[in-house]
XYZ file of C-alpha atoms in Angstrom:
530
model
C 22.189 5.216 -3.111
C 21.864 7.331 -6.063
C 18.801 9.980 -6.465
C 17.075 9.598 -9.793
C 15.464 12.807 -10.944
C 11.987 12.805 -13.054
C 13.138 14.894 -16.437
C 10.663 17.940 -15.776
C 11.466 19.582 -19.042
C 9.794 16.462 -20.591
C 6.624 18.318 -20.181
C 5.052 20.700 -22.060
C 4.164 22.619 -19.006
C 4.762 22.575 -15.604
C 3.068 24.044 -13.040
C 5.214 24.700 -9.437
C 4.589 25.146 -5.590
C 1.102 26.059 -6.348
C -1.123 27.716 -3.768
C -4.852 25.912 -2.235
C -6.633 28.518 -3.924
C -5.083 28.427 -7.452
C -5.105 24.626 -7.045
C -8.881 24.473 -6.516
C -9.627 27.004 -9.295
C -7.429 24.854 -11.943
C -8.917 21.588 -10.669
C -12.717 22.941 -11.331
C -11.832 24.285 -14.627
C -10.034 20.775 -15.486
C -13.731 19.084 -14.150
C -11.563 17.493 -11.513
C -14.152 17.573 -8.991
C -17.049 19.817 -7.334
C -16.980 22.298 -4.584
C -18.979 21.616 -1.732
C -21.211 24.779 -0.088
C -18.070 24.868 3.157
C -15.803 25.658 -0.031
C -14.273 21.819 0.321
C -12.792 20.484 -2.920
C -14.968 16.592 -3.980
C -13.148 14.020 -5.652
C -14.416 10.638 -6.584
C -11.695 8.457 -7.320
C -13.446 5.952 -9.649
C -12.617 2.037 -9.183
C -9.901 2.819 -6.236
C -11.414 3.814 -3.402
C -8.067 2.413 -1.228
C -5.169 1.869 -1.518
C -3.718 -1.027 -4.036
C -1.600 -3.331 -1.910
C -1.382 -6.136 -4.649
C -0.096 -3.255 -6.990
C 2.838 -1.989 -4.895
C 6.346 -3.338 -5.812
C 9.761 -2.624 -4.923
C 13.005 -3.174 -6.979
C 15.108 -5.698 -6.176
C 18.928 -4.741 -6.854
C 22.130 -5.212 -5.440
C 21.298 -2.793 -2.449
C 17.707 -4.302 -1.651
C 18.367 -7.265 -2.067
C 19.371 -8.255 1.863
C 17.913 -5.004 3.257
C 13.867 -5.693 2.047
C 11.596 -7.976 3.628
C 10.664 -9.773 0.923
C 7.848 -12.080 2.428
C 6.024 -8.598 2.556
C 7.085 -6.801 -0.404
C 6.905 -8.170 -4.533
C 10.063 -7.377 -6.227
C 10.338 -5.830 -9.144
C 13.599 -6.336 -11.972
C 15.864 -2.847 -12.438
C 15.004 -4.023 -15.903
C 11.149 -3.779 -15.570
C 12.037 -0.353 -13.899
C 13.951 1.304 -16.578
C 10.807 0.359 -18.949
C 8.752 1.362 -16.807
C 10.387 4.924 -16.193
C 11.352 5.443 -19.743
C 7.346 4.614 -20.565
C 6.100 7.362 -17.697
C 8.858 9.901 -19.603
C 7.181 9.858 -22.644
C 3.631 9.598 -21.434
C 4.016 12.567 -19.264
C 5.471 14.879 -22.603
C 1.718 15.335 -23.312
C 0.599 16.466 -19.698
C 0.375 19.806 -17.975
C 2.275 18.735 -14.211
C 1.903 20.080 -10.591
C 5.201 19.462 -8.881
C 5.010 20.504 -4.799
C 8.241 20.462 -2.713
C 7.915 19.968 0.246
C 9.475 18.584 3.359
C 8.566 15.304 4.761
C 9.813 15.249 8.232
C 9.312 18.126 11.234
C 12.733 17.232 12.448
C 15.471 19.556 10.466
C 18.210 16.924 10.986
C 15.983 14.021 9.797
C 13.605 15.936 7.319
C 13.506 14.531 3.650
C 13.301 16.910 0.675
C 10.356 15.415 -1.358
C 9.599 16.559 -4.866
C 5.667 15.181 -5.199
C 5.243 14.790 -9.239
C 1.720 15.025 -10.001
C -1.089 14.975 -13.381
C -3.859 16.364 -10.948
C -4.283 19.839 -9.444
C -6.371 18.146 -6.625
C -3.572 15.615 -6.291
C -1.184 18.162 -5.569
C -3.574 19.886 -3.326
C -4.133 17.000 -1.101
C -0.077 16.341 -1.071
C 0.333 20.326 -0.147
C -1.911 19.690 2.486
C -0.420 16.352 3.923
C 3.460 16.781 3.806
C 5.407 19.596 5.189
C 5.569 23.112 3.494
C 8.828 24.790 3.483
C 8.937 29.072 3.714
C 9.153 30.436 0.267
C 12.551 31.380 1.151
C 13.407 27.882 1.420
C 12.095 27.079 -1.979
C 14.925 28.853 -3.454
C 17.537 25.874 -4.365
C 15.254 23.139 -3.000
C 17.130 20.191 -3.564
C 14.922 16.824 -3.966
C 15.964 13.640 -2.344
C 13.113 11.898 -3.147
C 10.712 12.039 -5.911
C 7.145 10.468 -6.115
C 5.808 10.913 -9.985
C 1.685 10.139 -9.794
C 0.352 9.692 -12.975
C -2.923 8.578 -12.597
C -4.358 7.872 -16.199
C -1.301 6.091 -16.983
C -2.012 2.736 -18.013
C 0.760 -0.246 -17.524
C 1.472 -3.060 -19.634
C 1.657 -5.905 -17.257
C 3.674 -8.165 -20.053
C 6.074 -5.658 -21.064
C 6.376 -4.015 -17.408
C 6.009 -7.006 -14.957
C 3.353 -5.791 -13.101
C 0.078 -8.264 -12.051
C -2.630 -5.461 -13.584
C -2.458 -1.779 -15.571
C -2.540 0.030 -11.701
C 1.316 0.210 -10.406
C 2.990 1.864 -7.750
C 6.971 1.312 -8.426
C 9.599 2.115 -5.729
C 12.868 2.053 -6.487
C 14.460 2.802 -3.141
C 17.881 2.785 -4.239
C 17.267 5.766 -7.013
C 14.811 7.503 -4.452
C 11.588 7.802 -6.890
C 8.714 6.139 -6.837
C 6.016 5.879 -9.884
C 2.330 5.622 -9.177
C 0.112 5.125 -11.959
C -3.679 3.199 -12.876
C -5.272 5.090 -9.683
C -6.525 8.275 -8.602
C -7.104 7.319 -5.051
C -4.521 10.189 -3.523
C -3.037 8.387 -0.080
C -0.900 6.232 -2.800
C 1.071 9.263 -3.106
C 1.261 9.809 0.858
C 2.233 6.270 1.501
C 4.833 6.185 -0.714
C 6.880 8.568 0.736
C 5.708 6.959 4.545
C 6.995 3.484 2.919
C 10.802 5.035 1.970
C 10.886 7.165 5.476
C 10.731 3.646 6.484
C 13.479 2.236 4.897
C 15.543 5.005 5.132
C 15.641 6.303 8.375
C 16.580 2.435 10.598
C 19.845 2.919 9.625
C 20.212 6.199 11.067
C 18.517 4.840 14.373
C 15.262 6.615 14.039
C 12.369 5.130 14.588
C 9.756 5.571 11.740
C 6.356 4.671 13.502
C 2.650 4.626 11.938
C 0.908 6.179 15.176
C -0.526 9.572 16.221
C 1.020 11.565 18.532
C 0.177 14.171 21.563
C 1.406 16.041 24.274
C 0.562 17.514 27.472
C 0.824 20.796 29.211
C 3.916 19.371 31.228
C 5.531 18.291 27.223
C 4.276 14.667 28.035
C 4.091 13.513 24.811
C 2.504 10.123 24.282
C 2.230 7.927 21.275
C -0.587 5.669 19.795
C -0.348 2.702 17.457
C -3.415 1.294 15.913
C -4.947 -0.357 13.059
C -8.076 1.213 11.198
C -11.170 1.359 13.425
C -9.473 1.243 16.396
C -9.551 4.757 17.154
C -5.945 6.088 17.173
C -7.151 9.555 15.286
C -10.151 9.666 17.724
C -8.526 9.456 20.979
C -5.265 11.429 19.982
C -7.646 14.478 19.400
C -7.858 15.435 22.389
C -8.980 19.268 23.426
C -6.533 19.009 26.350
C -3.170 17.848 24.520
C -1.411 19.443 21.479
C -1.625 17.356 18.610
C 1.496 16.167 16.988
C 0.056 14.372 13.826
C -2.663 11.738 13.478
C -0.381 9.067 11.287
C 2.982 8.754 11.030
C 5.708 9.609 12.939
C 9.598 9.181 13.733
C 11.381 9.078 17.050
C 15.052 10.351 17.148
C 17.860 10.784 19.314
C 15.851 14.206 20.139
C 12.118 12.894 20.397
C 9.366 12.486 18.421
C 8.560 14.293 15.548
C 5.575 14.059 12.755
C 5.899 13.501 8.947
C 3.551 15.240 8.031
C 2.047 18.444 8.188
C -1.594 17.607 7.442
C -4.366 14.939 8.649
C -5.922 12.155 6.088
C -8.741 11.108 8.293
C -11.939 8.802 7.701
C -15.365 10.484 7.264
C -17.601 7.588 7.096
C -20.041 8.691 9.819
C -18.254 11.374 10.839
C -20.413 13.426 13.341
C -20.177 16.749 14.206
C -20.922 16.478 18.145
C -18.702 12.939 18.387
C -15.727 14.693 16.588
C -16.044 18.041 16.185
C -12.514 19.230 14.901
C -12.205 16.554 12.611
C -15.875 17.889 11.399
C -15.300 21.451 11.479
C -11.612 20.769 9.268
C -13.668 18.856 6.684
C -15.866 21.327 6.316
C -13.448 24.678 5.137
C -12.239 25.875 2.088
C -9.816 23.855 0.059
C -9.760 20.647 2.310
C -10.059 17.822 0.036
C -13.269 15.378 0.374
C -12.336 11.876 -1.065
C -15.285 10.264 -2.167
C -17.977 11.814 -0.423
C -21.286 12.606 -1.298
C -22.663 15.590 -1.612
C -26.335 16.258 -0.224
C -28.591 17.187 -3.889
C -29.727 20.607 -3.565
C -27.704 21.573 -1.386
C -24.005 20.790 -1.401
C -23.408 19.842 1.630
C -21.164 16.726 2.461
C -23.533 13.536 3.707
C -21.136 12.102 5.881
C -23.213 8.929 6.397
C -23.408 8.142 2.216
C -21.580 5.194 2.134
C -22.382 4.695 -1.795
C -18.979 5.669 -3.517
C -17.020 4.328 -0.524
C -16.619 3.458 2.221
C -12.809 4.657 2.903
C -14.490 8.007 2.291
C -12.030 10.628 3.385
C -10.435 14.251 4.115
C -7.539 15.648 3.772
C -6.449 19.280 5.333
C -3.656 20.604 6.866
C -3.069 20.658 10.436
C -3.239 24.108 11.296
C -7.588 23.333 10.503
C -7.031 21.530 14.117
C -7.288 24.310 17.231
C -5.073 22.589 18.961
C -2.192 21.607 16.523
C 1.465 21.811 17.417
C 3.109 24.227 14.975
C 6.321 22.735 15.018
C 5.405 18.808 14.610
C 7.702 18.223 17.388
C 8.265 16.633 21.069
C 10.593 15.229 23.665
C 10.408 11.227 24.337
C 7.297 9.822 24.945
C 6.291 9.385 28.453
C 3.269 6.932 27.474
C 2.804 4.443 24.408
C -0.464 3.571 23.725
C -1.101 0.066 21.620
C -4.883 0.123 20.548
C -6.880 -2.495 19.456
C -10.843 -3.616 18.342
C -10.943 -6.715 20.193
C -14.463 -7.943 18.588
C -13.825 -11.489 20.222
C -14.605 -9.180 23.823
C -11.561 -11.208 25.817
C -9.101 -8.363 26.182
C -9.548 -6.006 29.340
C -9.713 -2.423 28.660
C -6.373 -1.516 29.729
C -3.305 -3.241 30.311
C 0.181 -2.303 31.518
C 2.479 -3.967 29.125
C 6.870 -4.948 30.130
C 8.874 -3.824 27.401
C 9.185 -7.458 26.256
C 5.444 -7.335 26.257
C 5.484 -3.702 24.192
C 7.279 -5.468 21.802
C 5.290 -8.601 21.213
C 2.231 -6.609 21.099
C 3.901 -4.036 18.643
C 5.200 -7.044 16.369
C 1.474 -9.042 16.558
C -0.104 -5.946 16.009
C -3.375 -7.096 16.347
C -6.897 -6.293 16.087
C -10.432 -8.215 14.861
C -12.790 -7.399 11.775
C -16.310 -7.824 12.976
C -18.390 -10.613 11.526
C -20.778 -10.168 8.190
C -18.537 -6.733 7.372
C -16.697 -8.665 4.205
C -18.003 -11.523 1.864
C -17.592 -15.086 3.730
C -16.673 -13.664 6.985
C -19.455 -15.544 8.339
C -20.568 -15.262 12.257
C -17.311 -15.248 13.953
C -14.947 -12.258 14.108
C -11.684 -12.306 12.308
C -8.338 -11.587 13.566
C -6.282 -9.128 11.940
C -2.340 -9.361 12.752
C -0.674 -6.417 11.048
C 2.795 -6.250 12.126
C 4.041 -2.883 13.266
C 0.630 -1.460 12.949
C 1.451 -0.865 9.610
C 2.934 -4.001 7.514
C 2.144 -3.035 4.101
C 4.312 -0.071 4.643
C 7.253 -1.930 6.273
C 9.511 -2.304 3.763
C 12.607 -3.798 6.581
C 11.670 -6.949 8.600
C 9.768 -6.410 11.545
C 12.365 -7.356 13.987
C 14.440 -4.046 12.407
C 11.112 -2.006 14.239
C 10.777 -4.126 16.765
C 14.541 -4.139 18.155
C 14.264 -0.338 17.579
C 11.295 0.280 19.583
C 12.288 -2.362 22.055
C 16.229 0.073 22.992
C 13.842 3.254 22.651
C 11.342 1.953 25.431
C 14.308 0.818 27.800
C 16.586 3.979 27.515
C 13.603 6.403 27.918
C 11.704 4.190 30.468
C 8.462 4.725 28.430
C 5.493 3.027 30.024
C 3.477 1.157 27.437
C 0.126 0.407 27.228
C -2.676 -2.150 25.776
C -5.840 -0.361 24.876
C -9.329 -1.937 24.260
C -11.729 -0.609 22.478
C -13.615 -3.264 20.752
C -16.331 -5.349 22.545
C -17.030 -6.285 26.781
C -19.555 -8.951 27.732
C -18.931 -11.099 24.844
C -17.803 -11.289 21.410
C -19.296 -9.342 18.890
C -23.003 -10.025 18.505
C -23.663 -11.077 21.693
C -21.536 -8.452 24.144
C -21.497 -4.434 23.619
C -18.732 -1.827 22.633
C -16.346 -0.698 25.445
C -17.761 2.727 26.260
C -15.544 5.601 24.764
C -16.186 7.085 28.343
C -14.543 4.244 29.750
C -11.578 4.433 27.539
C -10.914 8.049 27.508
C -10.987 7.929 31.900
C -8.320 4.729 32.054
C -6.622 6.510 28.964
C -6.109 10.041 31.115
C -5.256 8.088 34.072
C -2.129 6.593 32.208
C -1.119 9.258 30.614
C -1.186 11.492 33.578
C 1.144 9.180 35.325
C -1.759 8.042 38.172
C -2.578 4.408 37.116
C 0.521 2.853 36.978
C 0.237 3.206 40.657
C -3.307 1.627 41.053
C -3.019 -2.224 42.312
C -2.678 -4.099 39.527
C -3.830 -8.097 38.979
C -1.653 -10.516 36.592
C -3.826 -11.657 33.388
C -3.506 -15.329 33.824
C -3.461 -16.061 29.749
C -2.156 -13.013 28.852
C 0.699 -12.269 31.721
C -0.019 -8.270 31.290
C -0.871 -6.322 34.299
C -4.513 -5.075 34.578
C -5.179 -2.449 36.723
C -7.878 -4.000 39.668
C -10.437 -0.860 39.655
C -10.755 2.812 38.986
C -13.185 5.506 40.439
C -15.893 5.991 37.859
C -15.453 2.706 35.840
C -17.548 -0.587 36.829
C -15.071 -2.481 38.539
C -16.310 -5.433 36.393
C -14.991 -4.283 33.344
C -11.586 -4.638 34.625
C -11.604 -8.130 34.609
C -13.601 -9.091 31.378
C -14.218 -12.819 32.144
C -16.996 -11.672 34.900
C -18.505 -9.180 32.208
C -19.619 -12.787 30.348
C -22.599 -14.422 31.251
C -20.984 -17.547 31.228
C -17.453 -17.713 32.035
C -16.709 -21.084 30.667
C -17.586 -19.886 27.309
C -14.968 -16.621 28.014
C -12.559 -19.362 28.727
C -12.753 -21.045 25.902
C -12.828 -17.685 23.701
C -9.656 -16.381 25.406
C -7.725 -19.826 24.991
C -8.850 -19.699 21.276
C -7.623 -15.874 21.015
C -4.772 -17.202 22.810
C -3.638 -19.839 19.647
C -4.279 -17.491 16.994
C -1.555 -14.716 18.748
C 0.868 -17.956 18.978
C 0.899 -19.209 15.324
C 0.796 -15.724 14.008
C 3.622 -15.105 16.344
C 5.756 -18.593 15.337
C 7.374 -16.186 11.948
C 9.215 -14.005 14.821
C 10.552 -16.523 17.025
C 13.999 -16.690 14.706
C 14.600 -13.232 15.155
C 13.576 -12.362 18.674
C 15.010 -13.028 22.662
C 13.753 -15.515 24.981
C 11.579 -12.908 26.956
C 10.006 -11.532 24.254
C 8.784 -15.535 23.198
C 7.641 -15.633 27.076
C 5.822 -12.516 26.791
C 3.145 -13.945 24.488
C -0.400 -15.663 25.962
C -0.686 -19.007 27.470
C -2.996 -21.343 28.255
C -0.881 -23.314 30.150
C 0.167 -20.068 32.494
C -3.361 -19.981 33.522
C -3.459 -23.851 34.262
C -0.473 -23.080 36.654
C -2.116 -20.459 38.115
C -4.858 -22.256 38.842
């Protein structure tokens, strides 16, 4: 693995390690955005409002070539590369750049020295914000091991460079750089450098994770995987635990530790009362507002304008959160949390998962889109399986994660969790949402340590353990068939559930034990329960 550095002198001027405030006052000059009235920096990003997953390649060469997972990832030529490179060299001889180091990593031993490459001020301000600032001391001889050069009005040729469109995000793993150009929408940058954390660190036996991450008064830290919607930033801000990080995280020989040293959270309806230091964050000077609108008259952000997108987000670093860990860092988990949105309303609340269990959840990753919110979704919800909580950033094949998380789990005696917060009653349309009360009172009683002791019932599809009742919680809940008005119909729901976790499951069973394959739903466990 050799590190290829971006020529810097290529540019007519360069602009380094920037502060927020300089930042913001070169972005308005440049017309890069507006300032709200809270002293937030606006950004629309134009036609990308997401990220470009159809965009993303990775170079296939003689070291990625048996180390990618190449069902997941499209594979780029070294020849394509080197045009592609020599193309963002020239281009970038006519731009003023913002170049950040920073660290990604909290963990010394583990950290990655990033050099973020960028043709925005506000770009460099969001990246400031999200990785890990090292002291100025530390600045002195900074050494990158990893560059990311974001060039946003940078147009590829998709003849001459291989790419499907004029948007491209390049990583060449092997040379440590990554080019991003066609799009403005900033968490391109971010998951870049998530993407190579997760290629790099396997083979060093840490465990790169896309989670949030608390801890307790008693330095109970506790993980939580999730999908979007299923509210893993929600529930890991909590008042009464230190928050690690709210996305992505690694777990070493030492503990757990955040990449990041900033929060990227969703504002779409983001209310002040429901979330208020995610509100109060998003609402200071210098956090950066992606594609939010601004109130006329008045400036103020309209957190419920869904008009330029609805990905809207906001970026700021964690020290905006009260009750932030300053050091990024824990032991071993005590508790991992898997969440997901289950809009067909068959999954209890909670379930106690076996590690086999942990890791056939973790691999299925699974949660449901709600019917009527995309074009031709029709009336039924739609299952989501993103492996890892996080495939498009998976660059290794899931059974790398999975095996990984699997040892962890065993040597540390984790307990491990299945978290509901979709629907109860019925799928989507016909039952309601699980009540965040509801969740957040089983949630505490894991994580405490007090409901792995309740009495605990066998799901007869599922096999997980589900905890019989809890003080305060409807003891109907608990058992989600007898929340359904007609329990033949739940049957039938929860056998059909039970299929689609099976044939999404069928492109593991190469590459994973016997128990894990038994851990899985089955309709035919429940007929020999019966």
């Amino acid at each position: 693995m050799t590190i290829q550095l971006f020529p810097l002198e290529a540019s007519q001027k360069i602009r380094r390690n920037l502060l927020p405030a300089e930042l913001v006052e070169i972005a308005l000059r440049r017309g890069e955005g507006q300032l709200a009235a809270s002293g937030a920096f606006t950004v629309e990003t134009g036609q990308h409002t997401g990220r470009s997953a159809e965009d993303k390649y990775v170079v296939r060469d003689a070291e990625t070539d048996q180390a990618i997972w190449w069902d997941n990832s499209k594979a780029m030529s070294e020849e394509q590369f080197d045009r592609l490179l020599a193309d963002f060299i020239t281009f970038a001889k006519h731009k003023e750049l913002f170049v950040q180091d920073l660290y990604a990593g909290a963990d010394p031993k583990h950290r990655l020295n990033t050099r973020i490459v960028s043709e925005y001020a506000w770009h460099s301000l969001f990246i400031r914000h999200l990785l890990r600032r090292p002291e100025a001391s530390e600045l002195e001889g900074f050494v990158p091991e990893f560059t990311v050069v974001d060039l946003p009005s940078f147009r590829a040729a998709p003849l001459y460079h291989g790419t499907r469109t004029e948007t491209v995000i390049a990583c060449n793993f092997s040379r440590r750089i990554v080019l991003i150009g066609g799009t403005s929408y900033a968490g391109e940058i971010k998951k870049s450098v998530f993407s190579f954390l997760n290629y790099l660190l396997p083979a060093k036996g840490v465990m790169p994770m896309h989670c949030s991450a608390n801890v307790g008064k008693d330095g109970d830290s506790a993980v939580f995987f999730g999908l979007s919607g299923t509210g893993k930033t929600t529930l890991s801000a909590d008042p009464t635990r230190e928050l690690l990080g709210d996305d992505e995280h690694g777990w070493s020989e030492s503990g757990i530790f955040n990449f990041e040293g900033g929060c990227y959270a969703k504002t779409i309806r983001l209310s002040k009362s429901a979330e208020p230091e995610i509100w109060e964050a998003s609402n200071r000077f210098a956090t950066v507002l992606e594609n939010v609108v601004l109130k006329p008259g008045c400036h103020t952000p309209d957190f419920d304008d869904a008009r330029l997108a609805e990905n809207s987000r906001s970026a700021y670093p964690l020290e905006a959160i009260a009750n932030a860990s300053p050091t990024g860092r824990a032991g071993h988990p005590k508790n991992i949390v898997m969440l997901t949105a289950d809009a067909f309303g068959v999954l209890p609340p909670i379930a106690k998962l076996s590690p086999s269990q942990a890791m056939y959840h973790f691999l299925s990753g699974f949660t449901a889109k709600v019917a009527g919110t995309e074009k031709g979704m029709g009336n039924e919800p739609k299952p989501t399986f993103s492996t890892c909580f996080g495939a498009p950033f998976m660059p290794r094949h899931p059974s790398v994660y999975g095996n990984l998380l699997r040892d962890l789990i065993a040597k540390h005696g984790v307990d491990c969790w299945l978290v509901n917060t979709g629907w109860t009653g019925g799928k989507y349309g016909e039952g309601s949402r699980m009540p965040i009360k509801v969740t957040r009172a089983l949630l505490n009683a894991a994580l405490s340590g007090e409901l792995k002791n309740h009495t605990m019932r066998v799901d007869p599809i599922f096999g997980f353990k589900v905890p019989v009742m809890m003080a305060g919680v409807d003891p109907k809940l608990m058992t989600p068939r007898d929340t359904w008005a007609d329990p033949a119909a739940y049957d039938a729901t929860a056998a059909k559930l039970a299929g689609m976790f099976t044939k999404n499951f069928a492109k593991f069973e190469a590459y994973v034990d016997a128990d894990v394959l038994r851990a899985g739903p089955s309709v035919s466990r429940q007929v020999a329960a019966e």
